[in-house]
Amino acid sequence: MRILLIEDDPRIRADLATTLEAAGYVVDAEADGEEGWHLGDTETYGAAILDLGLPGMDGLAVLKRWRAAGRDLPVLVLTARGAWAERVEGIDAGADDYLAKPFRMEELLARLRAIIRRSGGHASPVIEAGRVCLDTRQMRVTADGVPVSLSPQEYRLVAYLMLNKGRVVPQQELAEHLQSVHFERESNAVEVLIGRVRRKLPVALIETRRGFGYLVPEDEAGE
Ligand code: CA
């Protein structure tokens, strides 16, 4: 899943990017508010982490412009410690959650997972589809209870489709979530990845809807 990180402090930005990448996310990191706003306005992200004090355009203005334009990506706002007025303003402007600096990376990752889950309509960190189970805390996929060994990119693919269970995900959207904006996108990269994941999973999980995209179907019994 691709995350947009907008933070002007170079040390925090680098630490966050490293942590997020180690946690399996693809990260586009920006220091400037206006540049970050533009990326969020034109690219597809699973979530954004947004600092409020930014050069170019402040974080609240970035968030308000996204929301006014109907961009509904989940946003985690970073605020200064004790700045309760900022937090209230941020939530009123459409933030999904906030975190006061300084924070522990573990807490940031937990809050990020939570806003991503909620945006997909899942309250639990564990998502099941048929005989396959995804644990977003441990970044682990099991089939019939047996762990499936996946590369980070394969995991991201399975996680994104399972978080969007019951919806046909267009190939273009998948490609956008699997690769950073700074990399060239190969036209058949998604198909190749889907093929690799299907070979690794001992059960059928992902359906192809030719010309539309890929689907992890809802369980037959319903939920
Ligand atoms: Ca700042």
XYZ file of N, CA and C and ligand atoms in Angstrom:
670
model
N 0.842 -1.194 0.000
C 0.000 0.000 0.000
C 0.875 1.242 0.000
N 0.439 2.255 -0.764
C 1.254 3.458 -0.917
C 0.795 4.533 0.067
N 1.765 5.132 0.747
C 1.493 6.147 1.768
C 2.136 7.461 1.335
N 1.393 8.551 1.481
C 1.944 9.880 1.227
C 2.364 10.490 2.559
N 3.636 10.854 2.651
C 4.180 11.433 3.879
C 4.574 12.878 3.595
N 3.959 13.818 4.320
C 4.296 15.231 4.133
C 4.794 15.776 5.467
N 6.086 15.992 5.545
C 6.743 16.410 6.801
C 7.997 17.176 6.410
N 8.154 18.411 6.933
C 9.300 19.221 6.500
C 10.548 19.010 7.348
N 10.418 18.435 8.551
C 11.605 18.174 9.365
C 12.357 16.985 8.746
N 13.603 17.233 8.249
C 14.278 16.176 7.483
C 14.538 14.910 8.295
N 14.802 15.094 9.612
C 15.123 13.911 10.411
C 13.866 13.064 10.656
N 12.775 13.758 11.032
C 11.519 13.019 11.260
C 11.069 12.358 9.952
N 11.194 13.113 8.836
C 10.763 12.560 7.548
C 11.543 11.292 7.205
N 12.875 11.351 7.392
C 13.712 10.183 7.057
C 13.395 9.010 7.984
N 13.233 9.287 9.285
C 12.910 8.210 10.237
C 11.567 7.566 9.905
N 10.588 8.426 9.593
C 9.252 7.918 9.265
C 9.287 7.070 8.000
N 9.992 7.573 6.982
C 10.046 6.842 5.708
C 10.677 5.471 5.915
N 11.764 5.431 6.698
C 12.444 4.160 6.957
C 11.522 3.197 7.703
N 10.846 3.725 8.735
C 9.937 2.886 9.522
C 8.804 2.343 8.658
N 8.216 3.231 7.843
C 7.072 2.816 7.018
C 7.498 1.774 5.986
N 8.677 1.986 5.389
C 9.146 1.023 4.391
C 9.437 -0.324 5.033
N 10.020 -0.289 6.235
C 10.292 -1.546 6.943
C 8.990 -2.259 7.294
N 7.904 -1.475 7.445
C 6.607 -2.070 7.784
C 5.858 -2.527 6.530
N 6.496 -2.407 5.360
C 5.898 -2.965 4.153
C 5.147 -1.968 3.289
N 5.200 -0.675 3.634
C 4.502 0.318 2.818
C 5.434 0.873 1.746
N 4.831 1.369 0.665
C 5.558 2.156 -0.327
C 5.340 3.618 0.065
N 6.417 4.416 0.107
C 6.314 5.771 0.643
C 6.701 6.823 -0.381
N 5.846 7.824 -0.572
C 6.220 9.042 -1.272
C 6.369 10.124 -0.215
N 7.592 10.636 -0.031
C 7.855 11.623 1.024
C 8.052 13.003 0.411
N 7.372 13.998 0.985
C 7.451 15.382 0.518
C 7.706 16.301 1.703
N 8.472 17.373 1.481
C 8.730 18.343 2.548
C 7.840 19.574 2.398
N 7.395 19.847 1.187
C 6.672 21.087 0.890
C 5.166 20.835 0.842
N 4.395 21.706 1.512
C 2.948 21.516 1.593
C 2.265 21.519 0.242
N 2.654 22.457 -0.610
C 1.981 22.555 -1.903
C 2.284 21.345 -2.798
N 3.562 20.915 -2.784
C 3.950 19.717 -3.555
C 3.180 18.504 -3.032
N 3.093 18.401 -1.706
C 2.393 17.273 -1.091
C 0.914 17.291 -1.428
N 0.320 18.492 -1.354
C -1.100 18.620 -1.711
C -1.325 18.116 -3.139
N -0.426 18.540 -4.053
C -0.571 18.161 -5.453
C -0.510 16.637 -5.623
N 0.436 15.984 -4.933
C 0.538 14.518 -5.030
C -0.756 13.863 -4.543
N -1.262 14.344 -3.398
C -2.491 13.762 -2.849
C -3.701 14.024 -3.738
N -3.615 15.087 -4.507
C -4.729 15.461 -5.378
C -4.727 14.665 -6.675
N -3.545 14.192 -7.082
C -3.440 13.586 -8.416
C -3.081 12.104 -8.384
N -2.514 11.616 -7.265
C -2.108 10.217 -7.184
C -3.034 9.484 -6.215
N -2.946 8.154 -6.220
C -3.780 7.349 -5.325
C -2.954 6.846 -4.149
N -3.438 7.094 -2.945
C -2.728 6.623 -1.752
C -3.691 5.890 -0.819
N -3.120 4.928 -0.060
C -3.917 4.240 0.939
C -4.168 5.116 2.155
N -3.238 6.064 2.398
C -3.376 6.999 3.513
C -2.308 8.073 3.381
N -2.512 9.182 4.131
C -1.493 10.239 4.188
C -1.147 10.520 5.637
N 0.131 10.811 5.870
C 0.589 11.302 7.170
C 0.991 12.754 6.929
N 0.318 13.652 7.645
C 0.402 15.071 7.305
C 0.839 15.898 8.511
N 1.995 16.549 8.387
C 2.435 17.499 9.412
C 1.639 18.782 9.209
N 1.416 19.547 10.279
C 0.618 20.773 10.112
C 1.480 21.988 9.758
N 2.640 22.145 10.427
C 3.507 23.278 10.112
C 4.401 22.949 8.931
N 4.053 23.485 7.757
C 4.784 23.130 6.534
C 5.083 24.385 5.718
N 6.204 24.408 4.983
C 6.434 25.488 4.026
C 5.549 25.294 2.798
N 5.294 26.340 2.074
C 4.512 26.235 0.835
C 3.036 26.397 1.108
N 2.453 25.427 1.843
C 1.027 25.501 2.207
C 0.919 24.745 3.519
N 0.245 25.321 4.529
C 0.240 24.603 5.807
C -0.673 23.385 5.741
N -0.456 22.457 6.687
C -1.126 21.167 6.639
C -2.640 21.264 6.669
N -3.165 22.205 7.454
C -4.624 22.355 7.521
C -5.196 22.762 6.165
N -4.483 23.665 5.468
C -4.953 24.092 4.145
C -4.900 22.926 3.155
N -3.835 22.096 3.275
C -3.707 20.919 2.404
C -4.931 20.015 2.598
N -5.229 19.740 3.888
C -6.332 18.838 4.213
C -7.677 19.419 3.743
N -7.898 20.701 4.014
C -9.165 21.313 3.613
C -9.345 21.280 2.094
N -8.255 21.503 1.356
C -8.373 21.485 -0.109
C -8.664 20.088 -0.630
N -8.023 19.064 -0.021
C -8.336 17.692 -0.431
C -9.805 17.384 -0.180
N -10.262 17.688 1.021
C -11.644 17.333 1.388
C -12.648 18.108 0.534
N -12.353 19.405 0.264
C -13.258 20.210 -0.559
C -13.364 19.632 -1.965
N -12.283 18.975 -2.427
C -12.275 18.395 -3.767
C -12.753 16.944 -3.755
N -13.214 16.457 -2.579
C -13.749 15.095 -2.504
C -12.701 14.010 -2.350
N -11.442 14.392 -2.058
C -10.395 13.376 -1.828
C -10.596 12.802 -0.434
N -10.935 11.500 -0.365
C -11.332 10.949 0.936
C -10.286 10.009 1.523
N -9.027 10.130 1.085
C -8.002 9.240 1.647
C -7.900 9.466 3.157
N -7.651 8.371 3.937
C -7.497 8.546 5.377
C -6.255 9.385 5.680
N -6.388 10.330 6.609
C -5.283 11.241 6.929
C -4.985 11.207 8.432
N -3.724 10.944 8.737
C -3.229 11.010 10.113
C -2.426 12.301 10.229
N -2.868 13.193 11.127
C -2.231 14.500 11.268
C -1.210 14.461 12.402
N -0.050 15.072 12.175
C 0.979 15.194 13.213
C 0.918 16.603 13.785
N 0.792 16.704 15.100
C 0.695 18.029 15.723
C 1.780 18.198 16.779
N 1.986 19.457 17.202
C 2.920 19.728 18.284
C 2.285 19.274 19.600
N 3.119 18.823 20.521
C 2.649 18.356 21.827
C 1.815 19.438 22.515
N 0.634 19.079 22.983
C -0.171 20.009 23.758
C -0.959 21.021 22.940
N -0.817 20.986 21.622
C -1.502 21.986 20.793
C -2.939 21.528 20.534
N -3.770 21.631 21.597
C -5.127 21.061 21.468
C -5.953 21.787 20.418
N -5.730 23.109 20.265
C -6.518 23.853 19.273
C -6.231 23.341 17.859
N -4.943 22.986 17.612
C -4.560 22.422 16.310
C -5.267 21.089 16.061
N -5.361 20.297 17.134
C -5.978 18.984 16.960
C -7.461 19.136 16.619
N -8.122 20.061 17.345
C -9.544 20.290 17.086
C -9.734 20.771 15.643
N -8.898 21.724 15.238
C -9.001 22.253 13.877
C -8.760 21.151 12.845
N -7.767 20.306 13.148
C -7.415 19.225 12.217
C -8.569 18.253 12.052
N -9.199 17.892 13.166
C -10.296 16.926 13.095
C -11.496 17.573 12.399
N -11.747 18.845 12.706
C -12.833 19.552 12.016
C -12.576 19.639 10.509
N -11.305 19.721 10.133
C -10.968 19.850 8.710
C -11.018 18.509 7.986
N -11.239 17.419 8.746
C -11.406 16.127 8.072
C -10.292 15.128 8.325
N -9.470 15.361 9.377
C -8.444 14.367 9.722
C -9.116 13.141 10.334
N -8.568 11.950 10.078
C -9.132 10.727 10.636
C -8.573 10.433 12.016
N -7.358 10.924 12.269
C -6.751 10.736 13.580
C -5.590 11.712 13.674
N -5.043 11.876 14.875
C -3.891 12.745 15.038
C -2.918 12.104 16.000
N -1.691 12.569 15.963
C -0.657 12.074 16.848
C 0.207 13.278 17.219
N 0.463 13.453 18.536
C 1.268 14.583 18.993
C 2.744 14.201 18.995
N 3.582 15.152 18.560
C 5.036 14.939 18.588
C 5.573 15.235 19.986
N 6.588 14.550 20.468
C 7.215 13.401 19.809
C 6.380 12.147 20.040
N 6.438 11.221 19.111
C 5.630 10.006 19.239
C 6.524 8.789 19.051
N 6.018 7.640 19.470
C 6.732 6.375 19.241
C 6.278 5.824 17.911
N 7.245 5.279 17.156
C 6.918 4.737 15.837
C 5.863 3.631 15.921
N 5.909 2.848 17.012
C 4.924 1.766 17.168
C 3.512 2.339 17.198
N 3.360 3.495 17.908
C 2.025 4.084 18.007
C 1.596 4.636 16.650
N 2.537 5.267 15.939
C 2.202 5.783 14.612
C 1.726 4.651 13.697
N 2.447 3.529 13.708
C 2.070 2.411 12.832
C 0.699 1.861 13.221
N 0.435 1.764 14.529
C -0.860 1.239 14.977
C -1.997 2.165 14.539
N -1.792 3.482 14.702
C -2.844 4.426 14.292
C -3.041 4.416 12.783
N -1.933 4.288 12.065
C -2.025 4.232 10.603
C -2.814 2.992 10.158
N -2.485 1.845 10.747
C -3.222 0.617 10.412
C -4.710 0.794 10.706
N -5.001 1.451 11.830
C -6.405 1.605 12.232
C -7.169 2.489 11.237
N -6.580 3.609 10.786
C -7.341 4.474 9.865
C -7.477 3.799 8.502
N -6.485 2.991 8.118
C -6.583 2.271 6.840
C -7.682 1.203 6.929
N -7.701 0.477 8.050
C -8.748 -0.536 8.242
C -10.133 0.091 8.226
N -10.279 1.194 8.964
C -11.608 1.812 9.045
C -12.053 2.301 7.676
N -11.100 2.810 6.877
C -11.479 3.314 5.551
C -11.944 2.168 4.660
N -11.477 0.948 4.935
C -11.929 -0.207 4.162
C -13.134 -0.872 4.795
N -13.646 -0.308 5.887
C -14.824 -0.857 6.541
C -14.525 -2.051 7.430
N -13.246 -2.234 7.812
C -12.889 -3.361 8.675
C -12.487 -2.848 10.041
N -13.165 -3.301 11.076
C -12.819 -2.847 12.423
C -11.695 -3.697 13.018
N -11.565 -4.931 12.550
C -10.593 -5.849 13.137
C -9.283 -5.832 12.345
N -8.130 -6.010 13.043
C -6.857 -6.077 12.316
C -6.689 -7.388 11.550
N -7.586 -8.345 11.781
C -7.505 -9.626 11.080
C -8.673 -9.721 10.101
N -8.359 -9.977 8.844
C -9.390 -10.065 7.810
C -9.345 -11.458 7.199
N -10.518 -12.064 7.079
C -10.568 -13.404 6.501
C -11.308 -13.386 5.191
N -10.831 -14.196 4.267
C -11.525 -14.395 2.995
C -11.425 -15.880 2.686
N -12.534 -16.584 2.845
C -12.514 -18.030 2.642
C -11.536 -18.662 3.618
N -10.532 -19.374 3.071
C -9.573 -20.086 3.929
C -8.298 -19.273 4.149
N -8.302 -18.048 3.631
C -7.113 -17.193 3.767
C -7.358 -16.137 4.836
N -6.333 -15.896 5.656
C -6.444 -14.948 6.757
C -5.275 -13.957 6.689
N -5.606 -12.669 6.804
C -4.592 -11.608 6.769
C -4.528 -10.963 8.141
N -3.334 -10.937 8.742
C -3.148 -10.237 10.012
C -2.320 -8.983 9.733
N -2.976 -7.805 9.777
C -2.284 -6.576 9.384
C -1.286 -6.113 10.451
N -1.407 -6.630 11.696
C -0.422 -6.244 12.711
C 0.893 -6.966 12.481
N 0.792 -8.260 12.180
C 2.004 -9.063 11.988
C 2.435 -9.101 10.530
N 1.657 -8.455 9.640
C 1.906 -8.495 8.194
C 2.093 -9.937 7.740
N 1.107 -10.764 8.107
C 1.225 -12.185 7.840
C -0.032 -12.699 7.164
N 0.165 -13.586 6.211
C -0.956 -14.223 5.530
C -0.877 -15.708 5.812
N -2.032 -16.296 6.204
C -2.065 -17.735 6.400
C -3.190 -18.331 5.549
N -2.987 -19.566 5.126
C -4.022 -20.306 4.407
C -4.274 -21.582 5.189
N -5.506 -21.807 5.607
C -5.843 -22.925 6.491
C -4.941 -22.935 7.723
N -4.568 -21.760 8.213
C -3.757 -21.656 9.419
C -2.260 -21.795 9.191
N -1.857 -22.085 7.955
C -0.429 -22.274 7.665
C 0.129 -20.982 7.049
N 1.218 -20.426 7.614
C 1.775 -19.183 7.070
C 2.221 -19.340 5.618
N 1.933 -18.313 4.806
C 2.357 -18.291 3.406
C 3.512 -17.303 3.310
N 4.637 -17.747 2.767
C 5.812 -16.886 2.677
C 5.684 -15.972 1.450
N 5.558 -14.659 1.715
C 5.370 -13.693 0.633
C 6.450 -12.618 0.704
N 6.863 -12.104 -0.454
C 7.774 -10.953 -0.474
C 6.972 -9.730 -0.024
N 7.660 -8.615 0.354
C 6.902 -7.424 0.762
C 5.907 -6.964 -0.305
N 6.298 -7.015 -1.566
C 5.385 -6.552 -2.610
C 4.197 -7.520 -2.784
N 4.471 -8.816 -2.669
C 3.378 -9.794 -2.748
C 2.406 -9.601 -1.591
N 2.979 -9.350 -0.390
C 2.122 -9.099 0.773
C 1.242 -7.873 0.533
N 1.838 -6.802 0.012
C 1.069 -5.568 -0.217
C -0.095 -5.817 -1.168
N 0.160 -6.640 -2.187
C -0.898 -6.962 -3.147
C -2.048 -7.707 -2.463
N -1.715 -8.759 -1.722
C -2.746 -9.550 -1.043
C -3.493 -8.669 -0.040
N -2.727 -7.855 0.726
C -3.353 -7.014 1.751
C -4.312 -6.013 1.105
N -3.903 -5.415 0.019
C -4.765 -4.393 -0.603
C -6.058 -5.019 -1.129
N -5.918 -6.179 -1.768
C -7.128 -6.836 -2.304
C -8.034 -7.312 -1.174
N -7.440 -7.802 -0.087
C -8.277 -8.288 1.019
C -8.934 -7.122 1.762
N -8.220 -6.000 1.902
C -8.831 -4.815 2.529
C -9.988 -4.295 1.673
N -9.945 -4.600 0.384
C -11.013 -4.174 -0.530
C -11.898 -5.346 -0.937
N -11.981 -6.330 -0.056
C -12.755 -7.554 -0.330
C -14.165 -7.210 -0.834
N -14.577 -7.903 -1.886
C -15.927 -7.678 -2.408
C -15.994 -6.576 -3.457
N -14.875 -5.928 -3.744
C -14.853 -4.866 -4.749
C -13.844 -5.248 -5.829
N -14.217 -5.077 -7.101
C -13.266 -5.320 -8.183
C -12.286 -4.144 -8.215
N -10.993 -4.445 -8.022
C -9.966 -3.392 -7.993
C -9.319 -3.297 -9.373
N -9.440 -2.146 -10.034
C -8.828 -2.007 -11.356
C -7.309 -2.184 -11.290
N -6.749 -2.734 -12.374
C -5.314 -2.994 -12.435
C -4.500 -1.719 -12.193
N -4.970 -0.613 -12.747
C -4.263 0.668 -12.604
C -4.172 1.093 -11.120
N -5.279 0.898 -10.415
C -5.302 1.251 -8.989
C -4.316 0.384 -8.197
N -4.280 -0.913 -8.534
C -3.332 -1.809 -7.864
C -1.904 -1.365 -8.118
N -1.608 -1.044 -9.382
C -0.248 -0.624 -9.741
C 0.138 0.609 -8.943
N -0.808 1.533 -8.782
C -0.517 2.766 -8.055
C -0.239 2.496 -6.586
N -0.878 1.464 -6.038
C -0.660 1.177 -4.624
C 0.584 0.357 -4.367
N 1.137 -0.226 -5.417
C 2.262 -1.132 -5.218
C 3.596 -0.481 -5.506
N 3.572 0.670 -6.179
C 4.840 1.271 -6.570
C 4.872 2.746 -6.216
N 6.045 3.205 -5.836
C 6.228 4.619 -5.532
C 6.139 5.426 -6.819
N 5.728 6.689 -6.695
C 5.559 7.549 -7.860
C 6.901 7.781 -8.559
N 7.994 7.558 -7.829
C 9.318 7.817 -8.394
C 9.850 6.663 -9.241
N 9.093 5.563 -9.309
C 9.546 4.434 -10.116
C 8.741 4.335 -11.407
N 9.384 3.864 -12.448
C 8.681 3.591 -13.710
C 7.717 2.432 -13.475
N 6.551 2.525 -14.050
C 5.601 1.426 -13.905
C 5.636 0.545 -15.145
N 5.920 -0.713 -14.907
C 5.901 -1.656 -16.039
C 4.465 -2.085 -16.266
N 4.106 -2.186 -17.541
C 2.695 -2.396 -17.865
C 2.172 -3.730 -17.346
N 3.017 -4.767 -17.323
C 2.483 -6.070 -16.917
C 2.925 -6.454 -15.505
N 3.458 -5.481 -14.740
C 3.992 -5.800 -13.407
C 2.927 -6.418 -12.504
N 1.696 -5.903 -12.577
C 0.636 -6.404 -11.710
C 0.283 -7.841 -12.080
N 0.163 -8.108 -13.394
C -0.165 -9.478 -13.823
C 0.889 -10.471 -13.351
N 2.162 -10.089 -13.471
C 3.254 -10.963 -13.057
C 3.157 -11.243 -11.552
N 2.886 -10.191 -10.803
C 2.788 -10.317 -9.343
C 1.593 -11.200 -8.954
N 0.454 -10.993 -9.606
C -0.742 -11.809 -9.340
C -0.405 -13.285 -9.586
N 0.307 -13.544 -10.685
C 0.680 -14.922 -11.018
C 1.542 -15.542 -9.917
N 2.519 -14.758 -9.435
C 3.411 -15.271 -8.385
C 2.621 -15.579 -7.110
N 1.706 -14.673 -6.728
C 0.919 -14.862 -5.509
C 0.024 -16.091 -5.645
N -0.580 -16.261 -6.819
C -1.462 -17.429 -7.009
C -0.695 -18.732 -6.877
N 0.545 -18.747 -7.365
C 1.346 -19.971 -7.245
C 1.711 -20.247 -5.791
N 1.888 -19.186 -5.004
C 2.292 -19.389 -3.604
C 1.122 -19.774 -2.694
N -0.083 -19.311 -3.034
C -1.238 -19.617 -2.188
C -1.777 -21.004 -2.528
N -1.984 -21.846 -1.510
C -2.487 -23.192 -1.787
C -3.983 -23.215 -2.102
N -4.663 -22.084 -1.939
C -6.101 -22.044 -2.224
C -6.385 -20.879 -3.171
N -7.519 -20.948 -3.886
C -7.900 -19.865 -4.791
C -8.366 -18.672 -3.960
N -7.838 -17.488 -4.250
C -8.227 -16.299 -3.496
C -8.631 -15.173 -4.441
N -7.807 -14.958 -5.451
C -7.980 -13.785 -6.302
C -8.632 -14.189 -7.629
N -9.746 -13.556 -7.935
C -10.418 -13.799 -9.221
C -10.034 -12.698 -10.209
N -9.932 -13.087 -11.483
C -9.674 -12.100 -12.528
C -10.994 -11.732 -13.181
N -11.294 -10.439 -13.254
C -12.439 -9.972 -14.040
C -11.859 -9.295 -15.257
N -11.781 -10.070 -16.339
C -11.071 -9.595 -17.518
C -11.598 -8.236 -17.993
N -10.669 -7.313 -18.195
C -11.049 -5.979 -18.648
C -11.453 -5.047 -17.514
N -11.675 -5.607 -16.298
C -12.076 -4.768 -15.166
C -10.993 -4.718 -14.083
N -10.534 -5.891 -13.665
C -9.516 -5.901 -12.614
C -9.537 -7.203 -11.837
N -9.222 -7.103 -10.554
C -9.085 -8.290 -9.711
C -9.979 -8.176 -8.487
N -10.400 -9.341 -7.989
C -11.390 -9.370 -6.919
C -11.101 -10.486 -5.932
N -11.115 -10.144 -4.650
C -11.232 -11.153 -3.594
C -12.709 -11.161 -3.213
N -13.429 -12.251 -3.528
C -14.882 -12.223 -3.299
C -15.243 -12.260 -1.817
N -16.407 -11.728 -1.505
C -16.958 -11.846 -0.150
C -17.210 -13.325 0.134
N -17.129 -13.705 1.418
C -17.418 -15.094 1.772
C -18.883 -15.407 1.454
N -19.110 -16.654 1.041
C -20.439 -17.062 0.608
C -21.489 -16.870 1.702
N -21.089 -17.191 2.936
C -22.036 -17.092 4.053
C -22.429 -15.639 4.337
N -21.650 -14.703 3.824
C -21.918 -13.287 4.082
C -21.398 -12.885 5.444
N -21.344 -11.587 5.693
C -20.825 -11.111 6.972
C -21.727 -10.059 7.563
Ca 6.756 21.042 10.536
